[in-house]
CSV table of C-alpha atoms in Angstrom, one decimal:
chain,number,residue,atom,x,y,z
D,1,UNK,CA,-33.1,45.7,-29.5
D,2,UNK,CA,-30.3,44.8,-27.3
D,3,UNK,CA,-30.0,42.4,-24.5
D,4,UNK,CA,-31.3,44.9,-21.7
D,5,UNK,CA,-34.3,46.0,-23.6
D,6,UNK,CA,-37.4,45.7,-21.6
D,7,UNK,CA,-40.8,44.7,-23.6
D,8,UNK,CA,-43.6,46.8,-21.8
D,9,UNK,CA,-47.0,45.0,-22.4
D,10,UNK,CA,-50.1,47.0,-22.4
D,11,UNK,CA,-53.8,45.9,-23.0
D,12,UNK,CA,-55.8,49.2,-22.9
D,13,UNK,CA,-59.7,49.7,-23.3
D,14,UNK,CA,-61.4,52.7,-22.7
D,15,UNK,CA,-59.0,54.2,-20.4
D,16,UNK,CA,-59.0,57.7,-23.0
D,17,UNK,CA,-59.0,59.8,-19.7
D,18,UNK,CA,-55.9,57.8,-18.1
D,19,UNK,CA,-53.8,56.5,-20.7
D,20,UNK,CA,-51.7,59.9,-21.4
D,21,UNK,CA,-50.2,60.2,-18.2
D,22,UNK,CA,-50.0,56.5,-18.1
D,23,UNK,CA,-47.8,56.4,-20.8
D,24,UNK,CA,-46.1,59.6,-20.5
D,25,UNK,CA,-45.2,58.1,-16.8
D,26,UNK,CA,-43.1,55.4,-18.8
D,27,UNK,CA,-41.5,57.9,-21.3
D,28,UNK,CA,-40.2,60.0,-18.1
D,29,UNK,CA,-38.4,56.8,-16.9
D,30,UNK,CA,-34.5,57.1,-16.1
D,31,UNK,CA,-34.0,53.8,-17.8
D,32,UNK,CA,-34.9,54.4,-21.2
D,33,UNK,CA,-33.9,51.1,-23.0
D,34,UNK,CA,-37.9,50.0,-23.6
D,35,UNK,CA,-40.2,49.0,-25.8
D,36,UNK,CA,-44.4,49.5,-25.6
D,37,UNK,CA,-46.6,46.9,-26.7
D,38,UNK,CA,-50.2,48.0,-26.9
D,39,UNK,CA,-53.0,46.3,-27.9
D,40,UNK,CA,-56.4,47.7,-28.3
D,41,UNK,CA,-59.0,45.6,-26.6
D,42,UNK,CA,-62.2,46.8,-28.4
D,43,UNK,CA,-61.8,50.7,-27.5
D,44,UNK,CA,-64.8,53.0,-28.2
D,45,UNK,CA,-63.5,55.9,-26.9
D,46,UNK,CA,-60.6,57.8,-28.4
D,47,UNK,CA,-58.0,55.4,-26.2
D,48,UNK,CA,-56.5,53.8,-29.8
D,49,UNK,CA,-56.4,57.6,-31.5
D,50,UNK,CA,-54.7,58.4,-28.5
D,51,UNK,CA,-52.2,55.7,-28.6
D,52,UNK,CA,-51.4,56.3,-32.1
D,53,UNK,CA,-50.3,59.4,-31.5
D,54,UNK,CA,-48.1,58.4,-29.1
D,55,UNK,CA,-46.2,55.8,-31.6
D,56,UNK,CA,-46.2,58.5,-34.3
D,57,UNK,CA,-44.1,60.7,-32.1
D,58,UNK,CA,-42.0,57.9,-30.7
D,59,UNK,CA,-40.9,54.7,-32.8
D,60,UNK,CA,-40.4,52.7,-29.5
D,61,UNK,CA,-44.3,52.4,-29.2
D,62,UNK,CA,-46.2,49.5,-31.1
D,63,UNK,CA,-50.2,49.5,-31.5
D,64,UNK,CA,-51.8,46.4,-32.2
D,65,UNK,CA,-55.6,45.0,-32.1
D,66,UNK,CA,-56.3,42.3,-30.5
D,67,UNK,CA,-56.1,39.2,-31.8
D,68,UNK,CA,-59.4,37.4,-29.7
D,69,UNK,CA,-61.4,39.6,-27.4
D,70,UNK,CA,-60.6,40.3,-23.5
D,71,UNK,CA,-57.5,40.9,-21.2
D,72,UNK,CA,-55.9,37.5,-21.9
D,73,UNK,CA,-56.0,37.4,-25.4
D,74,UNK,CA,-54.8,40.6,-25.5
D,75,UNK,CA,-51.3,39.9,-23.5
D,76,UNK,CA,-50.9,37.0,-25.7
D,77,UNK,CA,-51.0,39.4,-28.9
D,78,UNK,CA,-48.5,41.2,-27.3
D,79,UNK,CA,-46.3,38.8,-25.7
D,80,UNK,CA,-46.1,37.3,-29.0
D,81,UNK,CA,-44.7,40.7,-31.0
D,82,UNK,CA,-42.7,41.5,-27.8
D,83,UNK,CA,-38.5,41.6,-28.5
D,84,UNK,CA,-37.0,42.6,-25.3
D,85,UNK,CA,-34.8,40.4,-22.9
D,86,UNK,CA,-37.2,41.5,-19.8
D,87,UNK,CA,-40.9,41.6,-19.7
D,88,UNK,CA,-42.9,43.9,-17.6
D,89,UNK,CA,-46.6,44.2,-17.4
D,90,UNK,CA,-48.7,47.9,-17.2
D,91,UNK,CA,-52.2,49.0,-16.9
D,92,UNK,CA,-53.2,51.5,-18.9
D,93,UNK,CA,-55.1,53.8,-16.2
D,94,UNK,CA,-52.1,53.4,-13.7
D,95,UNK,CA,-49.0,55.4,-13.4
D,96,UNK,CA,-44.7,54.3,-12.8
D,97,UNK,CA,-42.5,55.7,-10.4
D,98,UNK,CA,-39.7,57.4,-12.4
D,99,UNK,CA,-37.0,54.8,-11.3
D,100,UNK,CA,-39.5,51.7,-11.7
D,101,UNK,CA,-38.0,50.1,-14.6
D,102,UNK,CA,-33.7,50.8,-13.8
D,103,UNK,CA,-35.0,49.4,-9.9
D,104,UNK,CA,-36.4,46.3,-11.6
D,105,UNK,CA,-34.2,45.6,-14.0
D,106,UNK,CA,-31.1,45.9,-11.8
D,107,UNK,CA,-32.4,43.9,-9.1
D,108,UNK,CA,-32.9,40.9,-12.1
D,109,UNK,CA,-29.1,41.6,-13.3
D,110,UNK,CA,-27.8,40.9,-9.9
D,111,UNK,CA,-29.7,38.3,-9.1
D,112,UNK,CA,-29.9,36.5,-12.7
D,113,UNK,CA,-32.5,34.1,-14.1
D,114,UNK,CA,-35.0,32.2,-11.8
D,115,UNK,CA,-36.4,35.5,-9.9
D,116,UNK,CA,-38.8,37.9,-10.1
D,117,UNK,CA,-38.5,41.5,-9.8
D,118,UNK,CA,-41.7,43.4,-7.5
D,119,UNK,CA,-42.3,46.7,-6.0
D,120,UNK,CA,-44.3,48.0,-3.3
D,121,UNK,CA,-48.0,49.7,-4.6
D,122,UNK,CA,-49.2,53.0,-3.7
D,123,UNK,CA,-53.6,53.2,-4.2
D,124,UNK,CA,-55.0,56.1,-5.5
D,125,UNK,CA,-58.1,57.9,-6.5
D,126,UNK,CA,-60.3,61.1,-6.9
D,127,UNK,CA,-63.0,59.7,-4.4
D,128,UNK,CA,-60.5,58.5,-1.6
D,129,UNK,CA,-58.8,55.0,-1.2
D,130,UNK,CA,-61.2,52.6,0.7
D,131,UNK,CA,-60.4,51.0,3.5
D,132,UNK,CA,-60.2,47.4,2.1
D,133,UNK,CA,-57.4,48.1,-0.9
D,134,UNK,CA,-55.3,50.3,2.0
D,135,UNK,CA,-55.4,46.5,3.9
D,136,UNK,CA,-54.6,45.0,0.6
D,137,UNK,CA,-51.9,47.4,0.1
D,138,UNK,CA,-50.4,46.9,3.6
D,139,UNK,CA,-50.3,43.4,3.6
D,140,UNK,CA,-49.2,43.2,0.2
D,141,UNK,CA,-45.9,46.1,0.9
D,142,UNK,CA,-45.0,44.0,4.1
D,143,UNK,CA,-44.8,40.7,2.1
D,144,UNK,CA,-42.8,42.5,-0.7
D,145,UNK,CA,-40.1,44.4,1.6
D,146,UNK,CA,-39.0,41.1,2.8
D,147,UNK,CA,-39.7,39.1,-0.4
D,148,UNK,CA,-41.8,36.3,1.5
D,149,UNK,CA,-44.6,37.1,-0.8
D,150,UNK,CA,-45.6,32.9,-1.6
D,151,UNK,CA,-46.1,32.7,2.4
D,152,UNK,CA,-49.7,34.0,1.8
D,153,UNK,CA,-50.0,32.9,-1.9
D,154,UNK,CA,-53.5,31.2,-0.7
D,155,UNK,CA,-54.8,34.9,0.9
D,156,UNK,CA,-55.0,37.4,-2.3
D,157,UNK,CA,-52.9,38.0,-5.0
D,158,UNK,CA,-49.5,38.1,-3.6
D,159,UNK,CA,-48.0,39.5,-7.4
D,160,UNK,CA,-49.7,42.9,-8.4
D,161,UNK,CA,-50.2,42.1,-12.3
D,162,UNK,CA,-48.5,45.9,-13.5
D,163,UNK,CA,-45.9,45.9,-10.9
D,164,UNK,CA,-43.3,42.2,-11.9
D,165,UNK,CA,-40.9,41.8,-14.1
D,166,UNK,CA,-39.1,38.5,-15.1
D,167,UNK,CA,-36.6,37.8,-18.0
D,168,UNK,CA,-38.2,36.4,-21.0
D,169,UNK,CA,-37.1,33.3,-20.4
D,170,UNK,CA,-38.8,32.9,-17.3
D,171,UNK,CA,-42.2,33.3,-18.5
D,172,UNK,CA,-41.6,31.2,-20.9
D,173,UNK,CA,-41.0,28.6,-18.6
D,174,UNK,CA,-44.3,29.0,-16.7
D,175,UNK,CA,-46.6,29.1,-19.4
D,176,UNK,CA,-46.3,32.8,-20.3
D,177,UNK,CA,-49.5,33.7,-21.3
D,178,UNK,CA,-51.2,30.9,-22.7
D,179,UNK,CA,-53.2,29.9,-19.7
D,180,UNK,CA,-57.1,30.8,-19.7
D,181,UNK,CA,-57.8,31.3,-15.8
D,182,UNK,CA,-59.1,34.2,-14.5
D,183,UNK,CA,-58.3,36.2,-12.7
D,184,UNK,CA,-55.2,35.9,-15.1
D,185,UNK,CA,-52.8,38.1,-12.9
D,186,UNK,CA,-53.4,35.1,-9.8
D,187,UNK,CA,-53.1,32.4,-12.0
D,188,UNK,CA,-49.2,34.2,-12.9
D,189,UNK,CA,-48.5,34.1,-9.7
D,190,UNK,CA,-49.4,30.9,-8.6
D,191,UNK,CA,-47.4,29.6,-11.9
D,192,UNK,CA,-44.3,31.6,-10.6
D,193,UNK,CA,-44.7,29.8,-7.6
D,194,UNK,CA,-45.1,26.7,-9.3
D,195,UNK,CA,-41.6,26.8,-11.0
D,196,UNK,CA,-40.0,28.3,-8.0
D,197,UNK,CA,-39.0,31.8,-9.3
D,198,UNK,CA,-38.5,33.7,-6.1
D,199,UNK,CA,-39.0,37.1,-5.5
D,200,UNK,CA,-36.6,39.5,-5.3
D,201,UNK,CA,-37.2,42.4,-1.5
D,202,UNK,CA,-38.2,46.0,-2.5
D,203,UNK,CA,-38.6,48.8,-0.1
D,204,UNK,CA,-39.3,51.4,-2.8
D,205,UNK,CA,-43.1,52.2,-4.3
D,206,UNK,CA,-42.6,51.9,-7.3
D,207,UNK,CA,-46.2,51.5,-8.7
D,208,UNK,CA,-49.3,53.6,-8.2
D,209,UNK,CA,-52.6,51.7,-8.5
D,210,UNK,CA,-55.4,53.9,-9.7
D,211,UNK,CA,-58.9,53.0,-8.1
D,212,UNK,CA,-62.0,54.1,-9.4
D,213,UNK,CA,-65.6,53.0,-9.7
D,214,UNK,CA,-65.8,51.5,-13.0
D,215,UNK,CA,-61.9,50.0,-13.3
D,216,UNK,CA,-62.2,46.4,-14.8
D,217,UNK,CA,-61.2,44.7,-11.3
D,218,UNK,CA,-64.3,46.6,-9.7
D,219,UNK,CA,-66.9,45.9,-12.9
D,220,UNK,CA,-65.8,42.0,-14.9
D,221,UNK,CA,-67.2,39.0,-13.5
D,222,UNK,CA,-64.0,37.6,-14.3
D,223,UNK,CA,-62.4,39.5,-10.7
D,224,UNK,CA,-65.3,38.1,-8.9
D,225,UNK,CA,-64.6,35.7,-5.5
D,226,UNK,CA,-65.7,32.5,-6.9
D,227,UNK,CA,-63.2,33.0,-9.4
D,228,UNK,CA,-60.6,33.6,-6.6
D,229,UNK,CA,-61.6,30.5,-5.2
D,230,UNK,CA,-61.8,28.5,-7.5
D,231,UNK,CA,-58.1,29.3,-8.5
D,232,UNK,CA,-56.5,29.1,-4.6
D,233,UNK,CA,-58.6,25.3,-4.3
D,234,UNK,CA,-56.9,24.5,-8.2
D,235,UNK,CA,-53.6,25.4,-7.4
D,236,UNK,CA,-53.6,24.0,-3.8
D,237,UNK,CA,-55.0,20.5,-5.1
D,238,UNK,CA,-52.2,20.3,-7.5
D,239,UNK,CA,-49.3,21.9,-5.9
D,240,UNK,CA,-49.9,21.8,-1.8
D,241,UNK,CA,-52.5,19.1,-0.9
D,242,UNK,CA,-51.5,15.6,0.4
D,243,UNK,CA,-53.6,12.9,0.0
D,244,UNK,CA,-52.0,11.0,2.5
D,245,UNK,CA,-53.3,13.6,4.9
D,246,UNK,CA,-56.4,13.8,6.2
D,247,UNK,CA,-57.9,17.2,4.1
D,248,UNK,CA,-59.9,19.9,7.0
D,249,UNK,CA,-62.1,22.5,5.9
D,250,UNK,CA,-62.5,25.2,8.9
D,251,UNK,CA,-65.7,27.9,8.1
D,252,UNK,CA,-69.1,27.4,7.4
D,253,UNK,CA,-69.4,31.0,5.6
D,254,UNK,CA,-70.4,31.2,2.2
D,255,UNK,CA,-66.7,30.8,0.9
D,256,UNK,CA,-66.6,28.1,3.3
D,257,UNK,CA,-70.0,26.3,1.6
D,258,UNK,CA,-68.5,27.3,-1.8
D,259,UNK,CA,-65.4,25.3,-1.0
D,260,UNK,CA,-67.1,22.4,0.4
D,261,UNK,CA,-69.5,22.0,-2.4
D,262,UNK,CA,-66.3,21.9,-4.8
D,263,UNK,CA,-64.7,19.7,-2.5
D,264,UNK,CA,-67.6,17.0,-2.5
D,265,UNK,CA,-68.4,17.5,-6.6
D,266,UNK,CA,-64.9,16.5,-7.2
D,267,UNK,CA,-65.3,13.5,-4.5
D,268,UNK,CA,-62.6,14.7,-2.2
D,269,UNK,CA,-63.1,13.6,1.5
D,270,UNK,CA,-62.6,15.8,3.7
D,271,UNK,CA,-63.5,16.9,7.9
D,272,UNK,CA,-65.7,20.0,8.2
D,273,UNK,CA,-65.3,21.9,11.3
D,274,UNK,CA,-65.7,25.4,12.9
D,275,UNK,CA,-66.0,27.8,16.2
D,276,UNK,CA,-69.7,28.7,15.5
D,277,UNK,CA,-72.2,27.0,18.4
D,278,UNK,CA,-74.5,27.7,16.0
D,279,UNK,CA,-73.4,25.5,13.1
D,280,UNK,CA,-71.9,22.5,15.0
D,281,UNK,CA,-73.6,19.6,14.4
D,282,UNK,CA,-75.5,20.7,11.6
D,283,UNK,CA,-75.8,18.6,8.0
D,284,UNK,CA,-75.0,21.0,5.4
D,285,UNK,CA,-74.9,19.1,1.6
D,286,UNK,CA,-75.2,16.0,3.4
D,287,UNK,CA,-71.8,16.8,5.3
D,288,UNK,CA,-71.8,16.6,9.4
D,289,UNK,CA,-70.5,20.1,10.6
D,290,UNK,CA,-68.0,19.2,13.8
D,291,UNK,CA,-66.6,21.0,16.5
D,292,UNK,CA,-63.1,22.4,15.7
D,293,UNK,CA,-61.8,20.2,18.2
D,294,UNK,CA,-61.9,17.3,16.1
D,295,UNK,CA,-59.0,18.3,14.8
D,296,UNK,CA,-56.8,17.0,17.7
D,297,UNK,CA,-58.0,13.3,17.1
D,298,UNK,CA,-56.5,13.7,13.1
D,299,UNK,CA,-52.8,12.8,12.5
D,300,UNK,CA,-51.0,15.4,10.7
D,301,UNK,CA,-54.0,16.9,9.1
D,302,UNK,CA,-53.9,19.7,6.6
D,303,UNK,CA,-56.5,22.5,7.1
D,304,UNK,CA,-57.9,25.0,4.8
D,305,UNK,CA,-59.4,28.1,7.1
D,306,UNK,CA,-61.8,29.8,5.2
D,307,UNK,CA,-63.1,32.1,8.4
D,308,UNK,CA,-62.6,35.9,7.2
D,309,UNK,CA,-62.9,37.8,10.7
D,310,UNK,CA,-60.1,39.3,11.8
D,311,UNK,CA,-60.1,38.3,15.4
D,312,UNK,CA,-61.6,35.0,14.9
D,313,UNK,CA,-58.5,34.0,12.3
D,314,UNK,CA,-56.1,35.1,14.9
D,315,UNK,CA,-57.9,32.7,17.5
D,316,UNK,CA,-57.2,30.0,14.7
D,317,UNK,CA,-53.6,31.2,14.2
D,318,UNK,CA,-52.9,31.2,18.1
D,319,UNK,CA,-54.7,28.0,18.4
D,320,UNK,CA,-52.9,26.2,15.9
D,321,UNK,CA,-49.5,27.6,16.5
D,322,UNK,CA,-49.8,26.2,20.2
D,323,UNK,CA,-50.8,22.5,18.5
D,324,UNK,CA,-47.4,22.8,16.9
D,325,UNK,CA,-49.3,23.5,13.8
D,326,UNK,CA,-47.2,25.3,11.4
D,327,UNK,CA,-48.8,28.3,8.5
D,328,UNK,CA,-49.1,26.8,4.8
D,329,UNK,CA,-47.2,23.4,5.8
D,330,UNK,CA,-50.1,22.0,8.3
D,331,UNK,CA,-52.8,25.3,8.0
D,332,UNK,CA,-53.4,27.7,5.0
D,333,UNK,CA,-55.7,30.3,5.1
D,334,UNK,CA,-57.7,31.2,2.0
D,335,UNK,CA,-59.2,34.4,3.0
């Protein structure tokens, strides 16, 4: 290994149908300095035959089990057999644009330690890309072309777990693997953020996401939206919130209950508002449901918006922009 060697890790389970273009997508790259780390996550399909064929035939492809059981486990049993300088995530059902690893690994050489390499997504599948991932993959290309990815940290995922790469050093800095938060790609992200790594613009595509029906984001409770919202309300607690502030939750929708019931478990006051007539007023766990008006009688209030309709979140964006509100500082929405 050299210093420009880039440790590719890759947990694979069942993915015998996928994982030979998959990894034949990283043997066509045009940087060829690399190293594969796979580890076998319980496979009982012919995924770990397959993969051992693959290292037979090229001595830069490692095969290991897994030393616990699930997704985590299995990065940290590759992380911790990993030897290269830069460290990449891959999926084992997805595929690399040819130039994916020279783009990234240029972009970290000219701009050093303390950043993080990203590349725009591409969705695809056999049955048709559904409307919500083309949204997701939208928002998330616009946010990567100008690097302003954190701006919306709160929304989704703002990091796509197979398409970062950071120097080694870097991740070790946030924790690498270790954590045990799900979903463990979000959790990254918001540690990235934590330590201030920024991310580095990227116009090119330079992952493509394969969708299908049974993928592990689609079928593990793990991906579910509690999970999601649970992680945006951790991280916001300990990295955003001021408790000199008085704490507003906007949205009385299920994600907006979920929140509040977190909130009031963990004895955290807060002012519960919304725009639904139908709600206002209301007691909902014990908590009076106000007009979002109340708002203007708060000094320098932060507001979580939990309200997922389109229109109605650009009524609260407009409405709050022309109160001299400003996005994450005074409002951040979690949906």
């Amino acid at each position: 290994m050299n210093n420009r060697t880039i440790s590719i890790l890759i947990p694979f389970k069942d993915t015998e149908e996928f994982l030979p273009d998959c990894i034949q997508s990283i043997i066509d790259q045009t940087y060829d300095d690399w190293e594969i780390v796979a580890v076998n996550d319980g496979s009982t399909d012919r995924s770990l035959k397959i993969m051992h064929s693959y290292a037979k035939r090229d001595p830069r492809i490692k095969v290991l089990e897994n030393e616990g059981k699930g997704i985590i486990e299995a990065l940290r049993t590759a992380y911790s057999q990993s030897k290269g300088t830069f460290i990449t995530r891959m999926d084992s059902d997805d595929l690399m644009s040819k130039n994916k690893l020279e783009t990234m690994v240029k972009a970290l050489e000219r701009h050093g330690k303390g950043y993080v390499a990203i590349g725009k997504v591409k969705y695809f599948s056999k049955e048709g890309v559904g409307g919500g991932y083309k949204g997701y993959e939208k928002w998330l290309n616009r946010l990567t072309e100008q690097g302003t990815n954190y701006s919306e940290i709160y929304k989704e995922c703002v990091i796509p777990s197979p398409c970062w790469m950071v120097y080694k050093n870097d991740l070790d800095k946030v924790g690498s693997f270790l954590a045990d938060r799900y979903p463990e790609d979000y959790d990254l992200a918001f540690r990235f953020y934590e330590q201030g790594l920024k991310c580095i613009p990227c116009n090119e595509i330079l992952h493509h996401w394969r969708d299908y029906s049974y993928r592990t984001s689609r079928t593990s409770e793990h991906y579910a939206q509690n999970y999601f919202l649970d992680i945006k309300l951790f991280y916001f607690l300990k990295l955003d919130h001021n408790n000199q502030r008085p704490l507003v939750l906007w949205g009385a929708g299920n994600k907006g209950k979920k929140l509040a019931k977190n909130l009031i478990e963990q004895e955290l006051d807060f002012i519960w508002v919304c725009n639904n007539t139908n709600k206002i007023g209301l007691d909902i766990y014990d908590k009076k449901m106000h007009h979002y008006l109340e708002i203007n009688k708060l000094q320098q209030p932060q507001i979580i918006i939990t309200v997922a309709n389109r229109e109605a979140q650009e009524f609260i964006r407009e409405y709050l922009s022309g109160k001299g509100k400003n996005p994450v500082q005074d409002y951040i929405f979690f949906c």
